Short mmCIF file of C-alpha atoms and ligand atoms in Angstrom, two decimals:
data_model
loop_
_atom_site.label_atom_id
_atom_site.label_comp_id
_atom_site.label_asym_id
_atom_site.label_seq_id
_atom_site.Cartn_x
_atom_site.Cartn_y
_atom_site.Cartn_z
CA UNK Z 1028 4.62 31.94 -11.39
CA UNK Z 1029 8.34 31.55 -12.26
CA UNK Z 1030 10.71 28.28 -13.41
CA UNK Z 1031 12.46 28.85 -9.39
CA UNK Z 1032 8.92 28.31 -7.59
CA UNK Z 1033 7.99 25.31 -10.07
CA UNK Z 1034 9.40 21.80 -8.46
CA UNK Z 1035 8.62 19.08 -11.42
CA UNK Z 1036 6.22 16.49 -9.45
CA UNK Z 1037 6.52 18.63 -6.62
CA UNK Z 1038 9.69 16.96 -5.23
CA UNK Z 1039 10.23 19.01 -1.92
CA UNK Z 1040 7.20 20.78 -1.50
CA UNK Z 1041 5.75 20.56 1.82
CA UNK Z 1042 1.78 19.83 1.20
CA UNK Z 1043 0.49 20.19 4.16
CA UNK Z 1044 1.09 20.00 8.01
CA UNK Z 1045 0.84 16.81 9.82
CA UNK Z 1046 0.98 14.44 13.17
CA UNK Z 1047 0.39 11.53 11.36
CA UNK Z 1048 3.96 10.88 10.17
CA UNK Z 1049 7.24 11.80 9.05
CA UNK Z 1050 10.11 10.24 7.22
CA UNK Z 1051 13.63 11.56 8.93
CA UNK Z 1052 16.13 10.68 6.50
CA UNK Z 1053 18.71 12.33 8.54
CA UNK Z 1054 17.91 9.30 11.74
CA UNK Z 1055 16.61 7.10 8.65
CA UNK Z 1056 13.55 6.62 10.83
CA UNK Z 1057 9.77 6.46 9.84
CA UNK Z 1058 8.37 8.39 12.63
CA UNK Z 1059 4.68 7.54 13.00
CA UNK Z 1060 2.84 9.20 15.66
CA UNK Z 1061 5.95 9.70 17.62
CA UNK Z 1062 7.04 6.07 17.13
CA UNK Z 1063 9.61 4.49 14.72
CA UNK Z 1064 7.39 2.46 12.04
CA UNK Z 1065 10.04 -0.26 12.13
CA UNK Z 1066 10.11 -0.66 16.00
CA UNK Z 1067 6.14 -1.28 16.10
CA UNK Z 1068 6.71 -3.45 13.03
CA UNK Z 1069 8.79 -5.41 15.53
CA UNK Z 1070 6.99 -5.07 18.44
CA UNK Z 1071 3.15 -4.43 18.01
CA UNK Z 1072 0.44 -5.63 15.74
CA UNK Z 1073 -0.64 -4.39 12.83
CA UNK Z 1074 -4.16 -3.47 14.76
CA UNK Z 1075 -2.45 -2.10 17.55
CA UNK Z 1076 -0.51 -0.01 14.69
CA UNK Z 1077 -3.51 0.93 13.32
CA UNK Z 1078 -5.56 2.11 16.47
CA UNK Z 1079 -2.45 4.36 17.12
CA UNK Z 1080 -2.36 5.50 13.73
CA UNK Z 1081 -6.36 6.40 13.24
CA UNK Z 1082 -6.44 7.24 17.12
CA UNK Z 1083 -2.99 9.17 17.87
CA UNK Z 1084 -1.76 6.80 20.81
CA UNK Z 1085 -1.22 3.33 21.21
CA UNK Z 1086 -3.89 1.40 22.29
CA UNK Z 1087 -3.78 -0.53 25.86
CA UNK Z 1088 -5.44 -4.23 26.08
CA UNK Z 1089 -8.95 -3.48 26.39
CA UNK Z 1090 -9.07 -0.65 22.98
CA UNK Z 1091 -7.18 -3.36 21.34
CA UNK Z 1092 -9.92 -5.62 22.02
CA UNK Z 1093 -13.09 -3.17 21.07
CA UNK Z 1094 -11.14 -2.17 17.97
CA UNK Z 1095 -10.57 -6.05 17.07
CA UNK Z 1096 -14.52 -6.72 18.11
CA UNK Z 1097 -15.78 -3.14 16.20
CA UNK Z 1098 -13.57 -4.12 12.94
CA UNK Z 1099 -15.54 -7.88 13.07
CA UNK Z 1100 -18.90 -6.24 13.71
CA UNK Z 1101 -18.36 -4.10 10.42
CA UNK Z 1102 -17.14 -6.34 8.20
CA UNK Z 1103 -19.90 -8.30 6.82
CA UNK Z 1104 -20.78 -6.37 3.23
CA UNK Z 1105 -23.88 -5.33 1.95
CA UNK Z 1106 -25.56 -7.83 -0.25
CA UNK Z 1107 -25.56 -5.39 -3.44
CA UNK Z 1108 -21.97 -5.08 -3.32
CA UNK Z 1109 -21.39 -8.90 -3.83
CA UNK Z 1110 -23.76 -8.56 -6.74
CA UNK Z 1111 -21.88 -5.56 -8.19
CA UNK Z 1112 -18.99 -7.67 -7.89
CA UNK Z 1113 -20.75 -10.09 -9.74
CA UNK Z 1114 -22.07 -7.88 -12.20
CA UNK Z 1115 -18.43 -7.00 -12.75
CA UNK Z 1116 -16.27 -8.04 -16.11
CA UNK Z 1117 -14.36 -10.99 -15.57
CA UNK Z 1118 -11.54 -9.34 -16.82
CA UNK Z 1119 -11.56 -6.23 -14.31
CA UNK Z 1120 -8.56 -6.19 -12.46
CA UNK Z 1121 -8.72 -6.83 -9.12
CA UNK Z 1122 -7.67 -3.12 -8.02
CA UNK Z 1123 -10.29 -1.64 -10.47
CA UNK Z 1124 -13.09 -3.32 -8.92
CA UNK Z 1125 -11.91 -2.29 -5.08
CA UNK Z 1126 -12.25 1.21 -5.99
CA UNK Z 1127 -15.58 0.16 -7.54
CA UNK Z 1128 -16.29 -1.52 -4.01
CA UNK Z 1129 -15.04 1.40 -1.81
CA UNK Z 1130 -16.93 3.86 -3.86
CA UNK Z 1131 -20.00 2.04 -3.66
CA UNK Z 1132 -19.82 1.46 -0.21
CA UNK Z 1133 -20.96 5.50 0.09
CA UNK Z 1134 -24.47 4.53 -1.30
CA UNK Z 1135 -24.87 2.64 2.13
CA UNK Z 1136 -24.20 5.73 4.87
CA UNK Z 1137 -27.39 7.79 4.68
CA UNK Z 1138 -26.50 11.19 2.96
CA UNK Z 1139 -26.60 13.00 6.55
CA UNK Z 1140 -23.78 10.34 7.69
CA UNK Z 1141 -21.97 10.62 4.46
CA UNK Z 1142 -21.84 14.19 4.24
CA UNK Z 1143 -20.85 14.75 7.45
CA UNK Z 1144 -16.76 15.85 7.63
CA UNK Z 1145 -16.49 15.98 11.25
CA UNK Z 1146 -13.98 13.64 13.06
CA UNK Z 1147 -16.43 11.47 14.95
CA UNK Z 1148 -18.45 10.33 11.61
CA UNK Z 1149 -15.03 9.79 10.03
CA UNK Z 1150 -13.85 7.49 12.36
CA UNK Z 1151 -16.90 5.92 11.97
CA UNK Z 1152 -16.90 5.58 8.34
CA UNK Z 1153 -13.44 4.91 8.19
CA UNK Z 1154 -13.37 2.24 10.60
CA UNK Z 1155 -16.35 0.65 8.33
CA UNK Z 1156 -13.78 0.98 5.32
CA UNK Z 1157 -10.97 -0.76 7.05
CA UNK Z 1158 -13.31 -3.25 7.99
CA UNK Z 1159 -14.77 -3.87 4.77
CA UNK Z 1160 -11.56 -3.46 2.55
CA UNK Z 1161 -10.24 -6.72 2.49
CA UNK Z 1162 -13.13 -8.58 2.11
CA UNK Z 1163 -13.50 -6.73 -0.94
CA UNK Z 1164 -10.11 -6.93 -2.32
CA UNK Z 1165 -10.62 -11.11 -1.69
CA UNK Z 1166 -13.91 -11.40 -3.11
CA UNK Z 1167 -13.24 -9.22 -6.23
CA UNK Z 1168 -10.65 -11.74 -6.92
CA UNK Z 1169 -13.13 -14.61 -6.43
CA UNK Z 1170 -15.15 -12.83 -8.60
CA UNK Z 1171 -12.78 -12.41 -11.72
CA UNK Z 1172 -11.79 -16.04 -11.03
CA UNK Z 1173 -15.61 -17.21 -10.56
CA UNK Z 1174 -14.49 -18.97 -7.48
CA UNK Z 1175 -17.15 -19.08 -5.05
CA UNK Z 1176 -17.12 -15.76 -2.25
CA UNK Z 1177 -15.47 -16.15 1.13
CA UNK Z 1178 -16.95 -13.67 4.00
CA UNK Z 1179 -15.04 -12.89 6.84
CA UNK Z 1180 -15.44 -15.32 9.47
CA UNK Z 1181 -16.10 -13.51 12.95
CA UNK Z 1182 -14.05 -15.93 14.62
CA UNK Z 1183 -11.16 -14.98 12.87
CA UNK Z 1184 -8.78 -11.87 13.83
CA UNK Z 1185 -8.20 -9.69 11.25
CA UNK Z 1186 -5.30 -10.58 9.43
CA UNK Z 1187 -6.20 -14.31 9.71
CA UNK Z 1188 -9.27 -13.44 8.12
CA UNK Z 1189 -7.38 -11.90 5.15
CA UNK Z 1190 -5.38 -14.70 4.88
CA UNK Z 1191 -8.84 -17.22 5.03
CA UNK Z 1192 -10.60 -15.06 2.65
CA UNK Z 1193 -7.80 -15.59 -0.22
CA UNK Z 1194 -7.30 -19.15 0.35
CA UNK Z 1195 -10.56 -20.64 2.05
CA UNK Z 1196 -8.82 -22.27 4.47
CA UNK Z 1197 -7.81 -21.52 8.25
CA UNK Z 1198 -4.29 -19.73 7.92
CA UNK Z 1199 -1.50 -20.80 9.76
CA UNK Z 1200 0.12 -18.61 12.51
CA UNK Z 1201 3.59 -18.18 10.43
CA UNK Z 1202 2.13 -17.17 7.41
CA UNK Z 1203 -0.66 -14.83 9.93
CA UNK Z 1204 2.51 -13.07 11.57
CA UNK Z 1205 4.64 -12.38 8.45
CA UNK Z 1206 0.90 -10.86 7.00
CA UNK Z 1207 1.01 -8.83 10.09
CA UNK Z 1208 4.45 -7.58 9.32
CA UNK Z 1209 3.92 -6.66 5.76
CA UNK Z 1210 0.22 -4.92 6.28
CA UNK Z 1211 2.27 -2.98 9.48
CA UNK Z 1212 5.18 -1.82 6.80
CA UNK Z 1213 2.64 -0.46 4.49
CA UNK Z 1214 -0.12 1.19 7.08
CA UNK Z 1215 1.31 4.49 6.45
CA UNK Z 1216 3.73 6.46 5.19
CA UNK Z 1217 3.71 10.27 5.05
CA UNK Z 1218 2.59 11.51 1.81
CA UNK Z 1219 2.67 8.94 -1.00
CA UNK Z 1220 0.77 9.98 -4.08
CA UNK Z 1221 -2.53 8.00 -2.61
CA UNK Z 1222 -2.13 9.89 0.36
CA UNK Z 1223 -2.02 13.31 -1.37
CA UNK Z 1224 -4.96 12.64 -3.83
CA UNK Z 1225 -7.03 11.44 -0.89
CA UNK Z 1226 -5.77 14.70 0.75
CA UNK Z 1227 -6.61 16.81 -2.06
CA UNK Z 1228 -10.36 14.99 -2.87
CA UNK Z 1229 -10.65 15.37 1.38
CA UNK Z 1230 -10.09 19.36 0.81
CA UNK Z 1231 -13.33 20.56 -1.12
CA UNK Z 1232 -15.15 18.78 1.75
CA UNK Z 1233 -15.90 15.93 0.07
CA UNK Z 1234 -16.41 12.52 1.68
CA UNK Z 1235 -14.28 10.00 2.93
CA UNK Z 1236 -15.57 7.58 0.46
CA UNK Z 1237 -14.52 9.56 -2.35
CA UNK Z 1238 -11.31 10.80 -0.81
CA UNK Z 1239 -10.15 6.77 -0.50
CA UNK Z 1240 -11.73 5.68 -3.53
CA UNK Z 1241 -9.40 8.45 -5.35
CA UNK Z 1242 -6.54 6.83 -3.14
CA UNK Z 1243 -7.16 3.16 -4.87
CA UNK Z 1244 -6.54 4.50 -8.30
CA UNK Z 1245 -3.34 6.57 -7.82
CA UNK Z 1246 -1.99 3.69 -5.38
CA UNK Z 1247 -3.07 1.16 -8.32
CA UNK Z 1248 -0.16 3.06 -10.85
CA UNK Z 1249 3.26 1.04 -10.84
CA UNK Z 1250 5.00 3.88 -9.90
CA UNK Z 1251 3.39 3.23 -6.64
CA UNK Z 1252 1.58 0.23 -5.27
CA UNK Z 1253 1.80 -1.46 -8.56
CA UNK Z 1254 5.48 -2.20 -7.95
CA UNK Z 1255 5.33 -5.14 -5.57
CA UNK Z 1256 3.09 -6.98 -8.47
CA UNK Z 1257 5.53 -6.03 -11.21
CA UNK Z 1258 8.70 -7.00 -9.19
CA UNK Z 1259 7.49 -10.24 -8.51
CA UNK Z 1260 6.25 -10.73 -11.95
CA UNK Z 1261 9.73 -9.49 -12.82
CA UNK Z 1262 11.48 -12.24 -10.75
CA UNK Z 1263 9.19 -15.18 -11.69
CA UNK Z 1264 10.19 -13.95 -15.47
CA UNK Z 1265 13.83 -14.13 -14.53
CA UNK Z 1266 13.23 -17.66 -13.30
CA UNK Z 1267 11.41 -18.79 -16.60
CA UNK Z 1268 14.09 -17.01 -18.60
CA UNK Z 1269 16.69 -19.12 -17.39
CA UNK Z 1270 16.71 -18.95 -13.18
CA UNK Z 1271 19.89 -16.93 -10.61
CA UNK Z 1272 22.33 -17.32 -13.86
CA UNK Z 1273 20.01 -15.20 -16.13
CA UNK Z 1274 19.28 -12.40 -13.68
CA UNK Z 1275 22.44 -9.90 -14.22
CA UNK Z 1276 21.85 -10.42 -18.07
CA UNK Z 1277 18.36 -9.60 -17.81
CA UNK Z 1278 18.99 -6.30 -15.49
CA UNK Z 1279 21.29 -5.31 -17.94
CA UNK Z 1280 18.84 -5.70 -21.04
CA UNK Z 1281 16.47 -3.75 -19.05
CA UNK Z 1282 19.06 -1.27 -18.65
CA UNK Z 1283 20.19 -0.89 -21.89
CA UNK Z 1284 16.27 -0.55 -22.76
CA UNK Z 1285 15.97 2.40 -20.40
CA UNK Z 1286 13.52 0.47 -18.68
CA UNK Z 1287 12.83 1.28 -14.76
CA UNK Z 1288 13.12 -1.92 -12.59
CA UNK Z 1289 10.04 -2.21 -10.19
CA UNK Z 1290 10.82 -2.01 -6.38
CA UNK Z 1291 13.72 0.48 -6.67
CA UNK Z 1292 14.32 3.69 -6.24
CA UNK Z 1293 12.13 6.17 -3.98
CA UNK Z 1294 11.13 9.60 -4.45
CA UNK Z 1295 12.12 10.93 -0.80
CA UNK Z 1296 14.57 7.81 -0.11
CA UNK Z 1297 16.41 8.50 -3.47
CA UNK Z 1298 19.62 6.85 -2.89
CA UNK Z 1299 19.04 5.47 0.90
CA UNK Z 1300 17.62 2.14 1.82
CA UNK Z 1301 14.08 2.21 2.41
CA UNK Z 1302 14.05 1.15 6.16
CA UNK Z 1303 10.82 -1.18 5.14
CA UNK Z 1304 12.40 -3.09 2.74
CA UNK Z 1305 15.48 -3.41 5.10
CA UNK Z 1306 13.56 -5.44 7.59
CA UNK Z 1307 11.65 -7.45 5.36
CA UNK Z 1308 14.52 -8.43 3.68
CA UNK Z 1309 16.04 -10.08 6.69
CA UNK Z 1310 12.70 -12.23 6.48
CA UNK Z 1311 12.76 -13.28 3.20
CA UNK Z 1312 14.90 -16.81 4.25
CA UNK Z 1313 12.28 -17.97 6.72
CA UNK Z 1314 9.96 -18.30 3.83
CA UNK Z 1315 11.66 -19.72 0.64
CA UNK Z 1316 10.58 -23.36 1.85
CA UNK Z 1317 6.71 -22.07 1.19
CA UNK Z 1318 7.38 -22.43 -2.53
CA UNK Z 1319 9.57 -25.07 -4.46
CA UNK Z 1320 10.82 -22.83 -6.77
CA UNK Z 1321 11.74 -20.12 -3.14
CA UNK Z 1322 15.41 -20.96 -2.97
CA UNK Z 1323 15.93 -20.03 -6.81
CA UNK Z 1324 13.72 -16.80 -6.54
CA UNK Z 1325 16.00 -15.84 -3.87
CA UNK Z 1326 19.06 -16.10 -5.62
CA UNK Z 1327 17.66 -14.16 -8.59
CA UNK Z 1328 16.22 -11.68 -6.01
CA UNK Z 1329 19.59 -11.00 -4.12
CA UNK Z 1330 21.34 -10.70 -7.65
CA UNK Z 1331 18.97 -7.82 -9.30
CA UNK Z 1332 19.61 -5.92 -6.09
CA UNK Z 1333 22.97 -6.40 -6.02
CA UNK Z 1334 23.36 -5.52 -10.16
CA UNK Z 1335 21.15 -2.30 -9.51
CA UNK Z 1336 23.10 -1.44 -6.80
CA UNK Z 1337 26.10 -1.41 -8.71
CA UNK Z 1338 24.97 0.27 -11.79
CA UNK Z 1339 22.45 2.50 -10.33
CA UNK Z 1340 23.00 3.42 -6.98
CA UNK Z 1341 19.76 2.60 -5.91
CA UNK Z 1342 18.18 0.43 -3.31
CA UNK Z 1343 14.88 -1.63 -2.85
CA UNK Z 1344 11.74 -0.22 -1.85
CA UNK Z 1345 9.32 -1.92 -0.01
CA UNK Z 1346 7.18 -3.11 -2.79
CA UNK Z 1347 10.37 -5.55 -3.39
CA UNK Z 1348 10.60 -7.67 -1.10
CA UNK Z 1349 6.95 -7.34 0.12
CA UNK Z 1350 6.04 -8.21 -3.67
CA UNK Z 1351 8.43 -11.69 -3.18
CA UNK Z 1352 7.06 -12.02 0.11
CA UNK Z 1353 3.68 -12.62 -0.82
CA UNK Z 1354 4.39 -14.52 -3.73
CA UNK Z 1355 6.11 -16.93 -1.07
CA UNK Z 1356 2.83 -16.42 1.35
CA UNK Z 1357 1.26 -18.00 -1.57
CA UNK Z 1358 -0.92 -15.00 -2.49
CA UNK Z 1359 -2.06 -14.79 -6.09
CA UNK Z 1360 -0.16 -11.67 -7.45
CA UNK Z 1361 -3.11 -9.73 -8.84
CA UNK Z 1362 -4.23 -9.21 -5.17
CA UNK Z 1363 -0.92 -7.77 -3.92
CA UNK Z 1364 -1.88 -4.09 -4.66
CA UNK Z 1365 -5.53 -4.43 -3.44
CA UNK Z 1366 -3.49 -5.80 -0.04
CA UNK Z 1367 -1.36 -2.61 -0.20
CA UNK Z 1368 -4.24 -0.57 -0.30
CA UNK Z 1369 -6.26 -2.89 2.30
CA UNK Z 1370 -3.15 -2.16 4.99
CA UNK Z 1371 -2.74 1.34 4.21
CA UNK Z 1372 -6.58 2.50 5.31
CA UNK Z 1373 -5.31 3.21 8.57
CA UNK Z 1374 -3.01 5.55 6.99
CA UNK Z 1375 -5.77 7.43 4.77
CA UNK Z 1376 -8.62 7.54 7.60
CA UNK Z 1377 -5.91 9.65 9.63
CA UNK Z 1378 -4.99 12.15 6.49
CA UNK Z 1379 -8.43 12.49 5.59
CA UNK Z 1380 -9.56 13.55 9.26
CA UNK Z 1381 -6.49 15.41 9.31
CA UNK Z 1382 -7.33 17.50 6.71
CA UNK Z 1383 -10.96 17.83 7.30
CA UNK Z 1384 -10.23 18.87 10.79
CA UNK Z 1385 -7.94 21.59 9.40
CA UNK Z 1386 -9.02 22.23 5.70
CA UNK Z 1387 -7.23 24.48 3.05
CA UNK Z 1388 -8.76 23.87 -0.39
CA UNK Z 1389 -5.84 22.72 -2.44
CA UNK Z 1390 -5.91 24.66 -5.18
CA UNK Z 1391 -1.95 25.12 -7.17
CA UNK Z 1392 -0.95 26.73 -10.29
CA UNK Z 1393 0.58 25.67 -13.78
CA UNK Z 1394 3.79 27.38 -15.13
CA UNK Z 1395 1.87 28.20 -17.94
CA UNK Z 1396 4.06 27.15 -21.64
CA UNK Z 1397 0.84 27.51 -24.01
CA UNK Z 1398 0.39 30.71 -26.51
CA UNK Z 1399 -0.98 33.62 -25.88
CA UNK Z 1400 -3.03 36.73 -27.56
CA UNK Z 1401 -4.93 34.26 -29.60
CA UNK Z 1402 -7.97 35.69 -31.27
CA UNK Z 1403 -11.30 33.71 -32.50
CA UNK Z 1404 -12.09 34.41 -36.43
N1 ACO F 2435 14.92 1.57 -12.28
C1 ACO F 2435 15.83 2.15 -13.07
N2 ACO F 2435 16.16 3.45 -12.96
C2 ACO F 2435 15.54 4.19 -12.04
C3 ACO F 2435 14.58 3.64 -11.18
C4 ACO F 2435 14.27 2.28 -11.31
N3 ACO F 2435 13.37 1.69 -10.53
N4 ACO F 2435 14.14 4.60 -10.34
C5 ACO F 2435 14.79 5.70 -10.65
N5 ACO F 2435 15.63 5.47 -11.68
C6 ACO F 2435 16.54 6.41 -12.29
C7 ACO F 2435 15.83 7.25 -13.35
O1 ACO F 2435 15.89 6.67 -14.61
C8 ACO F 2435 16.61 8.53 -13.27
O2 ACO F 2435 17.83 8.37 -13.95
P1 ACO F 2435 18.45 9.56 -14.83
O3 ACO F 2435 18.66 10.67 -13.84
O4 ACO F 2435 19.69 8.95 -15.38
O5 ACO F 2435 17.41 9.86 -15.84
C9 ACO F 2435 16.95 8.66 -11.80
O6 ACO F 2435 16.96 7.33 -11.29
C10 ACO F 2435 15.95 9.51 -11.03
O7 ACO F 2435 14.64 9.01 -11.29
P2 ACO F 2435 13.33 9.89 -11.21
O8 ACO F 2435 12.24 9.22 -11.99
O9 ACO F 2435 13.60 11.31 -11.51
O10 ACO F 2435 13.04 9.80 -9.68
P3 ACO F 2435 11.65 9.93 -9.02
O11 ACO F 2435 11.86 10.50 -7.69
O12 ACO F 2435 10.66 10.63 -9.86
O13 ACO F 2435 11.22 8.39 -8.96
C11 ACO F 2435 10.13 6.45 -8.46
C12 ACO F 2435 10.75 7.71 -7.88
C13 ACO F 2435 8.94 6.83 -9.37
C14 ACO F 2435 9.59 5.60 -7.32
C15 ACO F 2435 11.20 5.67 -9.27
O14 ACO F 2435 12.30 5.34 -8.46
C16 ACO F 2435 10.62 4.44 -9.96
O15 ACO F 2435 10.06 4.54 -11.05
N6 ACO F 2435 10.75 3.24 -9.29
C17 ACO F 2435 10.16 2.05 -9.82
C18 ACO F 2435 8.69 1.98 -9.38
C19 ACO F 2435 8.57 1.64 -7.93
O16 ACO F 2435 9.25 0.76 -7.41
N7 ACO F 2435 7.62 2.30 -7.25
C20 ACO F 2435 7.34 2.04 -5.84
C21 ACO F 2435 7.62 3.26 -5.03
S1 ACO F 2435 7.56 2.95 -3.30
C22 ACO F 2435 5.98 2.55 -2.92
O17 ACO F 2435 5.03 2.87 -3.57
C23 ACO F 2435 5.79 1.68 -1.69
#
């Protein structure tokens, strides 16, 4: 293996084939299933974005409707997993104990179901998963917080439910639609680190469960999902520093620290605008007036991007504004990457059926730098 074949973090290299999605820098377009991401962002629902993710084609009234009815029907959790999460430390973070959740969620398929690759039984299990995701991303957090549980409620749709599983209350349809939006920006995109690890657990023919469970700790590093928490922690730190008047100061202490500012940059994007974080941006406004202290987060939020712009180059991703935007949605901030992961199932069901359907162990080499001709005593 020579220094020319190695690509450091394997910038470039083209892991597998795919008709999930694509990202076309050239037309700066998210292609997902033949779509543009941002156009069904726009135009469809985030379930109607997932059937055609998971499924391969949008869905027409009536598959929107089983899909809707099928996700309520699965969503209820087993009693032992409330228990686990009650078993749980109080100080597990919330991520930590939805990959606990996920993974234990495999003790509950008999080990015919759960063994079995083939792309019927994952669409079964996965559909169970996407069902049962959120209400365990909510109710890990009401477990850490000893708040009481919240089950879905089968009247509710399913991002309304997310929304009345964090707050106990019945949502209301602004803050339901701009949920919609974010979970839609984040269903899927190509292959992310999370993607890839579920990709690579998928490829010795292990199960689903595991293959998403791997997914919730690589998507849990702030490199990754961890980013919309740590930019919105960064801008409510801005605001305690000192508020808008504070923010260039503080970029530039970061700076000077050689510190990486969460929500910017991009591996593929690089120096282009994520086309995610260029919608939701335009969004941002509508919801300032959901938090007191909205107007001032969004000065400090438009002056960090416009100080990294001009000394880096780079642009938002969509963990920044998505990271604001639930901080506005008043969602507490430790369950912004469990969200992330919650909307991106879709995403993960499709690679993992991809790859089962198609399978090539994964299986790379080092560019070995240790010794050699080493002998015992
Ligand atoms: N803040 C400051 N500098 C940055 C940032 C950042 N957020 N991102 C990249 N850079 C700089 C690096 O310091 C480096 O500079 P140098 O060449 O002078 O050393 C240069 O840009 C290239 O950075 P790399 O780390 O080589 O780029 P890579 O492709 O590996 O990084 C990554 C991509 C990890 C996402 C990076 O941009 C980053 O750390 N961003 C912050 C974390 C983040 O927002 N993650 C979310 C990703 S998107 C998502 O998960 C939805």
């Amino acid at each position: 293996m020579t220094n020319a074949e190695y690509s450091p973090g394997l910038e470039g290299v083209i892991a597998a084939p795919s008709t999930v999605s694509y990202l076309d820098l050239e037309k700066e377009e998210i292609v997902v299933r033949g779509y543009d991401l941002i156009e069904l962002a726009q135009k469809r629902s985030y379930l109607e974005t997932a059937y055609l993710v998971i499924h391969g084609h949008l869905p027409d009234e009536r598959e929107t409707m089983a899909f809707g009815e099928r996700l309520k029907e699965e969503s209820a959790l087993p009693k032992g997993a409330y228990s686990v999460l009650e078993a749980l430390p109080r100080q597990t973070n919330a991520m930590d104990a939805l990959r606990t959740g996920i993974s234990l969620l495999a003790s509950y398929e008999s080990p015919e179901v759960l063994q079995d690759n083939s792309t019927a039984a994952n669409l079964i299990k996965g559909l169970r998963i996407m069902a049962k995701g959120p209400v365990l991303a909510c109710n890990a957090y009401h477990a850490m917080k000893g708040q009481p549980f919240v089950p879905a409620d089968p009247k509710l749709g399913f991002i309304e439910n997310v929304l009345w599983m964090v707050h106990g209350k019945q949502p209301d349809q602004e803050s339901t639609e701009a949920l919609d939006l974010i979970f839609t920006c984040y269903i899927e995109h190509e292959m992310p680190n999370s993607t890839f690890a579920a990709r690579v657990i998928a490829s010795t023919l292990s199960d689903i469960y595991g293959a998403i469970t791997g997914a919730v700790a690589s998507l849990k590093g702030p490199l990754h999902g961890g980013a919309n928490e740590a930019a919105a922690m960064m801008l409510l730190d801005i605001l305690k520093q000192g508020g808008p008047s504070k923010a260039e100061e503080y970029i530039m202490d970061m700076r000077s620290r050689h510190e990486r500012v969460m929500g910017f940059g991009h591996r593929v994007y690089m120096r282009r605008y994520d086309p995610r974080a260029y919608l939701l941006k335009d969004y941002i406004p509508k919801f300032t007036h959901k938090k007191p202290e909205g107007e001032e987060l969004y000065a400090i939020y438009r002056t960090v991007e416009e100080v990294m712009f001009r000394e880096t180059k780079l642009y938002p991703n969509a963990d920044y504004p998505i990271g604001f935007l639930l901080y506005l949605l008043d969602i507490p901030i430790p369950l912004f990457t469990p969200l992330f992961l919650c909307a991106r199932i879709p995403g993960l069901v499709a690679h993992v059926v991809e790859q089962h359907a198609d399978n090539r162990l994964f299986r790379p080499r080092v560019l070995y730098q240790g010794p050699r001709g080493l002998h015992p005593a």
